[in-house]
Coordinates of C-alpha atoms in Angstrom, one line a residue:
M1 CA 117.3 93.2 100.3
F2 CA 118.4 91.8 96.9
E3 CA 120.4 89.1 98.7
V4 CA 117.3 88.0 100.5
L5 CA 115.3 87.9 97.3
M6 CA 118.0 85.8 95.6
Y7 CA 118.1 83.4 98.6
L8 CA 114.3 83.0 98.4
F9 CA 114.3 82.5 94.7
E10 CA 117.1 79.9 94.8
S11 CA 115.8 78.2 97.9
Y12 CA 112.1 78.0 97.2
I13 CA 111.1 79.0 93.7
H14 CA 114.0 77.8 91.5
T15 CA 114.2 74.4 93.3
D16 CA 110.5 73.6 93.1
V17 CA 110.2 73.3 96.9
D18 CA 106.7 73.8 98.2
T19 CA 106.3 77.6 98.3
M20 CA 103.3 77.7 100.6
V21 CA 105.2 78.9 103.6
E22 CA 103.8 81.3 106.3
Q23 CA 105.4 84.7 106.2
D24 CA 106.4 84.5 109.9
E25 CA 107.9 81.1 109.4
L26 CA 109.8 82.4 106.4
A27 CA 111.0 85.5 108.2
D28 CA 112.3 83.2 111.0
E29 CA 114.1 81.0 108.6
L30 CA 115.7 84.0 106.9
S31 CA 116.7 85.4 110.2
Q32 CA 118.4 82.1 111.1
A33 CA 120.1 82.2 107.7
G34 CA 121.8 85.5 108.9
F35 CA 119.7 88.2 107.2
Q36 CA 118.7 91.3 109.0
K37 CA 115.1 91.8 110.0
Q38 CA 114.8 95.1 108.1
E39 CA 116.1 93.5 104.9
I40 CA 113.8 90.5 105.4
L41 CA 110.7 92.8 105.8
K42 CA 111.7 94.8 102.7
A43 CA 112.1 91.7 100.6
L44 CA 108.8 90.2 101.7
A45 CA 107.1 93.5 100.9
W46 CA 108.8 93.5 97.5
L47 CA 107.4 90.1 96.8
E48 CA 104.0 91.0 98.0
R49 CA 103.9 94.0 95.6
L50 CA 105.0 91.7 92.8
A51 CA 102.1 89.4 93.5
E52 CA 99.7 92.3 93.6
L53 CA 100.9 93.6 90.3
Q54 CA 100.5 90.2 88.7
E55 CA 97.2 89.4 90.2
A56 CA 95.6 92.7 89.1
E57 CA 92.4 91.9 87.1
E58 CA 92.8 94.8 84.8
T59 CA 96.0 95.8 83.0
P60 CA 97.1 99.1 84.5
A61 CA 97.4 102.0 82.0
W62 CA 101.1 102.2 82.6
A63 CA 101.5 98.6 81.3
M64 CA 99.7 99.2 78.0
S65 CA 101.3 100.3 74.8
E66 CA 100.6 100.3 71.1
P67 CA 102.5 97.9 68.8
G68 CA 105.7 99.6 67.6
S69 CA 105.7 102.2 70.4
F70 CA 108.9 103.0 72.2
R71 CA 109.4 103.2 76.0
I72 CA 110.7 106.5 77.2
Y73 CA 112.5 106.2 80.6
T74 CA 112.2 108.8 83.4
Q75 CA 115.4 110.4 84.7
E76 CA 115.2 108.3 87.8
E77 CA 114.8 105.1 85.8
M78 CA 117.8 106.1 83.5
F79 CA 119.9 106.7 86.6
K80 CA 119.0 103.4 88.2
I81 CA 118.9 101.3 85.0
D82 CA 122.0 102.1 82.9
A83 CA 122.1 102.0 79.1
E84 CA 123.2 98.3 79.1
G85 CA 120.2 97.4 81.3
R86 CA 117.8 99.3 79.2
G87 CA 119.2 97.8 76.1
F88 CA 118.8 94.3 77.6
L89 CA 115.1 95.1 78.4
L90 CA 114.6 96.2 74.8
F91 CA 116.3 93.1 73.5
L92 CA 114.0 90.9 75.7
E93 CA 111.0 92.7 74.2
Q94 CA 112.3 92.3 70.7
I95 CA 112.6 88.6 71.1
Q96 CA 109.2 88.5 72.8
V97 CA 110.4 87.3 76.2
L98 CA 108.9 90.4 77.7
N99 CA 105.8 92.2 76.6
A100 CA 104.8 95.8 77.6
A101 CA 103.1 94.6 80.8
T102 CA 105.9 92.4 82.0
R103 CA 108.5 95.0 81.0
E104 CA 106.8 97.6 83.2
I105 CA 106.5 95.1 86.1
V106 CA 110.3 94.4 85.8
I107 CA 111.0 98.2 85.7
E108 CA 108.7 98.8 88.6
R109 CA 110.3 96.1 90.7
L110 CA 113.8 97.3 89.8
M111 CA 113.0 100.8 91.0
E112 CA 112.1 99.4 94.4
L113 CA 115.4 97.8 95.0
D114 CA 117.9 99.4 97.3
P115 CA 121.0 100.0 95.2
P116 CA 121.1 103.4 93.5
E117 CA 122.2 101.6 90.3
I118 CA 121.2 98.2 89.1
E119 CA 123.8 95.7 87.7
L120 CA 122.8 93.8 84.6
D121 CA 123.0 90.5 86.5
D122 CA 120.5 91.8 89.0
L123 CA 118.2 93.0 86.3
K124 CA 118.3 89.5 84.7
W125 CA 117.3 87.9 88.1
V126 CA 114.5 90.4 88.6
A127 CA 113.2 89.6 85.1
M128 CA 113.3 85.9 85.9
M129 CA 111.4 86.4 89.2
V130 CA 108.8 88.4 87.4
L131 CA 108.4 85.9 84.5
F132 CA 108.3 83.0 86.9
N133 CA 105.3 84.5 88.7
V134 CA 103.4 85.6 85.6
P135 CA 100.5 83.2 84.9
G136 CA 101.2 81.6 81.5
G137 CA 104.7 83.0 81.5
E138 CA 106.5 79.6 81.6
S139 CA 107.7 79.7 78.0
A140 CA 109.1 83.2 78.4
Y141 CA 110.7 82.2 81.8
H142 CA 112.4 79.2 80.2
Q143 CA 113.6 81.3 77.3
L144 CA 115.2 83.9 79.6
E145 CA 116.7 81.1 81.7
E146 CA 118.3 79.6 78.6
L147 CA 119.6 83.1 77.6
I148 CA 121.1 83.6 81.0
F149 CA 122.6 80.2 81.8
E150 CA 123.4 79.0 78.3
Q151 CA 127.1 78.4 77.9
P152 CA 128.6 79.3 74.5
E153 CA 129.6 76.3 72.5
G154 CA 133.1 75.9 71.1
A155 CA 136.5 76.7 72.4
V156 CA 137.1 79.9 74.3
H157 CA 140.3 81.7 73.2

């Protein structure tokens, strides 16, 4: 499923192509690109749920926190998102790329992915997908994009 999401993000979202495509048309295109129907349906459902989370009129209770509070992960979350991934999420909060609500959406979307454990690169892409779709999140998206794609200056030894 993650490969389908990456394909969609790179083909439609990240390239500024018109994203108003019918779901059936999109499923056909993905099928022609070689993706399995089950994976396509999972990816489209994943994106639908992302849209629902971001279009909610009220902030869900799970997405609210007090300033200075600390996120405690469940056992399932700790198994799926390793210490490096959790540390990266904390880092993104500390530099204000993520807030409590977007952090929770990222975690919720990560938990819906197929692999039992999430790689750091996959976490970064999910965070980008979430921030890209958050109304008013352009600045945070671009900041994360710079963090991910910025090449270190100077000679590499």
